[in-house]
Amino acid sequence: MLGYLENILLQDDIEKIWELHCDLMAQYGFDRLIYGFMPFTSTPGHEDPADAFVLSNHDPEYLKEFIKGNLFIHAPMVRWTTRNVGACSWSWVQERKRKGLLTPGELKVLELNQRYDVKAGVSIAFSDSSRRAKGGIGLCAERGLSQEEVDELWERHGRELIVLNSILHLRISTMPVMTARRALTDRQRQVLEWVADGKTTADIATIMGLTNATVEKHLRLAREALDVETTAQAVVKATLQKQLFSNRIPTSWNLLKED
């Protein structure tokens, strides 16, 4: 366990961090995971999937329908995760189904899950320091385990599983990540960093050896890339996404990013 924690903290590659975590969770009986992190949300409850960062080791065909087909927007546990903090057994979904409380979209997600044997598990919604950020992970149990067996497993190991998954989230959330939106160019990052330092357009033009018009062009393109209306919003969003003042460029390893 100590070796795992050291590796997670020392690794600088999200793909390797994810691989290590998937291997560890499989030892607990959770062999399929899906992690989502939204470093910036403008309106709570109306999150844009294009601002999300998603990792998973589920079957590629399942992910094609669940993510590329946008079914995840209707997934009951995804919705629970965006609105809560803590852990929730997937028995919560079955209880809502028995009471007839699921929407047609949610029932479609359950039908997909049945086809791919995604039947039992637990979801964790993380507590983030920023009110604009939200992260969560779904732990799907290996085939053959019932939800009752998963709940018993959680009784024994739930506390350590919450800690281990929280450490994963804390590590990834401090790293630059690529959402489905296009990344800022080096020039766009540079001008936003100077804006964050309090420099005017004229100041930035002088510092970077550009014309005012060129600086304004880079600021406009940065706003478009981040899908915001003002430069102030662009600075906030890019900062929360760890695109500014970072020694590393954002990784492109993201399931929601266009191929």
Coordinates of C-alpha atoms in Angstrom, one line a residue:
M1 CA 0.0 0.0 0.0
L2 CA 2.8 2.4 0.9
G3 CA 4.5 1.6 -2.4
Y4 CA 1.3 2.4 -4.3
L5 CA 0.9 5.8 -2.5
E6 CA 4.5 6.7 -3.3
N7 CA 4.1 5.8 -6.9
I8 CA 0.9 7.9 -7.2
L9 CA 2.5 10.9 -5.6
L10 CA 5.7 10.7 -7.6
Q11 CA 4.2 9.9 -11.0
D12 CA 4.0 12.7 -13.5
D13 CA 2.0 10.8 -16.1
I14 CA -1.8 10.5 -15.7
E15 CA -2.0 7.4 -17.9
K16 CA 0.5 5.6 -15.5
I17 CA -1.3 6.9 -12.4
W18 CA -4.6 5.5 -13.8
E19 CA -3.0 2.2 -14.7
L20 CA -1.7 1.8 -11.1
H21 CA -5.0 2.7 -9.6
C22 CA -7.0 0.3 -11.8
D23 CA -4.7 -2.5 -10.8
L24 CA -5.2 -1.7 -7.1
M25 CA -8.9 -1.4 -7.3
A26 CA -9.1 -4.8 -9.1
Q27 CA -7.5 -6.4 -6.0
Y28 CA -10.6 -5.2 -4.0
G29 CA -13.0 -6.7 -6.6
F30 CA -13.7 -3.5 -8.6
D31 CA -12.2 -4.3 -12.1
R32 CA -14.0 -1.6 -14.1
L33 CA -13.7 2.1 -13.2
I34 CA -14.9 5.4 -14.6
Y35 CA -13.5 8.7 -13.3
G36 CA -14.7 12.1 -14.2
F37 CA -13.4 15.5 -13.2
M38 CA -14.8 18.9 -14.1
P39 CA -12.2 21.6 -13.0
F40 CA -14.5 24.4 -13.9
T41 CA -18.3 24.7 -13.9
S42 CA -20.0 28.1 -14.6
T43 CA -23.5 27.1 -13.4
P44 CA -23.9 24.3 -10.8
G45 CA -26.4 21.8 -12.0
H46 CA -25.9 22.8 -15.7
E47 CA -22.4 21.5 -16.3
D48 CA -21.2 21.3 -19.8
P49 CA -19.7 17.8 -20.7
A50 CA -17.2 19.6 -22.9
D51 CA -15.5 20.9 -19.7
A52 CA -15.1 17.4 -18.3
F53 CA -12.0 15.1 -18.1
V54 CA -12.9 11.4 -18.2
L55 CA -10.8 8.2 -17.7
S56 CA -12.1 4.6 -17.8
N57 CA -11.0 1.0 -18.3
H58 CA -14.5 -0.2 -19.2
D59 CA -15.1 -2.1 -22.4
P60 CA -14.5 0.2 -25.4
E61 CA -17.9 -0.7 -26.9
Y62 CA -19.6 0.2 -23.6
L63 CA -17.8 3.5 -23.5
K64 CA -18.7 4.3 -27.1
E65 CA -22.4 4.1 -26.2
F66 CA -22.2 5.5 -22.6
I67 CA -19.8 8.4 -23.3
K68 CA -19.7 9.1 -27.1
G69 CA -23.4 8.5 -27.2
N70 CA -24.0 11.0 -24.3
L71 CA -25.9 8.5 -22.3
F72 CA -23.8 9.4 -19.2
I73 CA -25.7 12.6 -19.0
H74 CA -28.8 10.6 -17.9
A75 CA -26.9 8.1 -15.7
P76 CA -28.5 8.1 -12.2
M77 CA -25.1 7.7 -10.4
V78 CA -23.5 10.4 -12.5
R79 CA -26.2 12.7 -11.5
W80 CA -25.9 11.7 -7.8
T81 CA -22.2 12.3 -8.0
T82 CA -22.5 15.8 -9.3
R83 CA -24.9 16.8 -6.5
N84 CA -23.4 15.1 -3.5
V85 CA -20.2 14.3 -1.5
G86 CA -19.4 10.8 -0.2
A87 CA -20.1 7.3 -1.2
C88 CA -23.3 5.7 -2.5
S89 CA -24.1 2.1 -3.2
W90 CA -25.7 1.3 -6.5
S91 CA -28.6 -0.3 -4.6
W92 CA -29.9 3.3 -4.5
V93 CA -30.6 3.1 -8.3
Q94 CA -32.5 -0.2 -7.9
E95 CA -34.6 1.2 -5.1
R96 CA -35.5 4.2 -7.3
K97 CA -36.4 1.8 -10.1
R98 CA -38.7 -0.3 -7.8
K99 CA -40.5 2.9 -6.8
G100 CA -40.9 3.9 -10.5
L101 CA -38.8 7.1 -10.1
L102 CA -36.4 6.6 -13.0
T103 CA -36.8 8.7 -16.1
P104 CA -36.9 7.1 -19.6
G105 CA -33.3 8.3 -20.1
E106 CA -32.2 6.7 -16.8
L107 CA -33.9 3.4 -17.8
K108 CA -32.0 3.5 -21.1
V109 CA -28.8 3.7 -19.1
L110 CA -29.8 0.7 -17.0
E111 CA -30.6 -1.3 -20.1
L112 CA -27.1 -0.5 -21.4
N113 CA -25.5 -1.5 -18.1
Q114 CA -27.4 -4.8 -18.1
R115 CA -26.1 -5.6 -21.6
Y116 CA -22.5 -5.1 -20.5
D117 CA -22.9 -6.6 -17.0
V118 CA -22.4 -3.3 -15.2
K119 CA -24.7 -4.3 -12.4
A120 CA -23.1 -3.8 -9.0
G121 CA -20.8 -1.2 -7.5
V122 CA -20.3 2.0 -5.5
S123 CA -19.8 5.6 -6.6
I124 CA -17.8 8.2 -4.8
A125 CA -18.3 12.0 -5.1
F126 CA -15.2 13.9 -4.0
S127 CA -15.1 17.1 -1.9
D128 CA -13.2 19.7 -3.8
S129 CA -11.6 22.9 -2.4
S130 CA -13.0 24.9 -5.3
R131 CA -16.8 25.4 -5.6
R132 CA -16.3 25.5 -9.3
A133 CA -14.8 22.0 -9.5
K134 CA -16.4 18.5 -9.2
G135 CA -15.0 15.0 -9.4
G136 CA -16.3 11.5 -8.9
I137 CA -15.6 7.9 -9.6
G138 CA -17.7 4.8 -10.3
L139 CA -16.3 1.5 -9.0
C140 CA -18.0 -1.4 -10.9
A141 CA -17.7 -4.8 -9.3
E142 CA -16.3 -7.8 -11.2
R143 CA -18.8 -10.0 -12.9
G144 CA -20.5 -12.4 -10.7
L145 CA -20.6 -10.2 -7.6
S146 CA -24.1 -9.2 -6.5
Q147 CA -24.8 -5.8 -5.0
E148 CA -25.4 -7.4 -1.6
E149 CA -21.9 -8.8 -1.8
V150 CA -20.5 -5.5 -2.8
D151 CA -22.2 -3.8 0.1
E152 CA -20.7 -6.3 2.4
L153 CA -17.3 -5.7 0.9
W154 CA -17.8 -2.0 1.4
E155 CA -18.6 -2.5 5.0
R156 CA -15.1 -4.1 5.4
H157 CA -13.0 -1.9 3.2
G158 CA -15.1 1.2 2.5
R159 CA -13.0 3.6 4.6
E160 CA -9.7 2.7 2.9
L161 CA -11.3 2.7 -0.5
I162 CA -12.6 6.2 0.0
V163 CA -9.1 7.3 1.1
L164 CA -7.3 5.6 -1.9
N165 CA -9.7 7.0 -4.4
S166 CA -9.6 10.5 -2.8
I167 CA -5.8 10.4 -3.1
L168 CA -6.1 9.5 -6.8
H169 CA -8.5 12.5 -7.3
L170 CA -6.3 14.9 -5.4
R171 CA -3.3 13.9 -7.5
I172 CA -5.1 14.2 -10.8
S173 CA -6.9 17.4 -9.9
T174 CA -3.5 19.2 -9.3
M175 CA -2.3 18.2 -12.8
P176 CA -3.1 19.9 -16.1
V177 CA -5.8 18.0 -17.8
M178 CA -7.3 18.2 -21.3
T179 CA -11.1 18.5 -21.7
A180 CA -13.0 18.0 -24.9
R181 CA -12.3 21.6 -25.8
R182 CA -9.1 22.5 -27.7
A183 CA -6.1 23.4 -25.6
L184 CA -4.7 26.9 -25.4
T185 CA -1.7 27.6 -27.6
D186 CA 1.5 28.7 -26.0
R187 CA 0.8 32.3 -27.1
Q188 CA -2.7 32.2 -25.6
R189 CA -1.4 30.9 -22.3
Q190 CA 1.3 33.5 -22.2
V191 CA -1.0 36.5 -22.8
L192 CA -3.5 35.2 -20.2
E193 CA -0.7 34.8 -17.7
W194 CA 0.3 38.4 -18.2
V195 CA -3.3 39.4 -17.8
A196 CA -3.4 37.4 -14.5
D197 CA -0.3 39.4 -13.4
G198 CA -2.2 42.6 -13.9
K199 CA -0.7 43.7 -17.2
T200 CA -2.6 45.8 -19.8
T201 CA -2.9 45.0 -23.5
A202 CA -0.3 47.6 -24.2
D203 CA 2.0 46.2 -21.5
I204 CA 1.7 42.7 -22.9
A205 CA 2.4 44.0 -26.4
T206 CA 5.6 45.6 -25.2
I207 CA 6.7 42.6 -23.1
M208 CA 6.1 40.1 -25.9
G209 CA 7.2 42.3 -28.8
L210 CA 3.7 42.2 -30.4
T211 CA 1.2 44.7 -31.6
N212 CA -1.8 45.5 -29.5
A213 CA -4.0 44.0 -32.2
T214 CA -2.1 40.7 -32.1
V215 CA -2.4 40.6 -28.3
E216 CA -6.2 41.2 -28.6
K217 CA -6.3 38.4 -31.2
H218 CA -4.7 35.9 -28.9
L219 CA -7.0 37.0 -26.1
R220 CA -10.1 36.5 -28.3
L221 CA -8.9 33.1 -29.5
A222 CA -8.3 32.1 -25.8
R223 CA -11.8 33.1 -24.9
E224 CA -13.2 31.1 -27.8
A225 CA -11.1 28.0 -26.9
L226 CA -12.4 28.2 -23.3
D227 CA -15.9 29.1 -24.3
V228 CA -16.2 32.1 -22.1
E229 CA -17.3 35.7 -22.8
T230 CA -14.7 37.8 -20.9
T231 CA -10.9 37.7 -20.5
A232 CA -11.4 37.6 -16.7
Q233 CA -13.5 34.4 -17.1
A234 CA -10.8 33.0 -19.3
V235 CA -8.1 33.6 -16.7
V236 CA -10.2 31.9 -14.0
K237 CA -11.2 28.9 -16.1
A238 CA -7.7 28.3 -17.5
T239 CA -6.2 28.6 -14.0
L240 CA -8.6 26.1 -12.6
Q241 CA -7.8 23.8 -15.5
K242 CA -4.1 24.1 -14.5
Q243 CA -3.4 25.5 -18.0
L244 CA -1.7 28.6 -16.6
F245 CA 1.6 28.9 -14.7
S246 CA 2.3 25.2 -15.2
N247 CA 5.5 23.5 -16.1
R248 CA 3.6 20.8 -17.9
I249 CA 1.3 21.0 -20.9
P250 CA -2.2 19.4 -20.5
T251 CA -2.4 15.7 -21.3
S252 CA -4.5 14.8 -24.3
W253 CA -5.5 11.4 -22.7
N254 CA -9.3 12.0 -22.2
L255 CA -12.2 9.9 -23.3
L256 CA -14.4 12.9 -24.1
K257 CA -11.8 14.5 -26.4
E258 CA -12.6 14.2 -30.1
D259 CA -10.3 11.7 -31.9

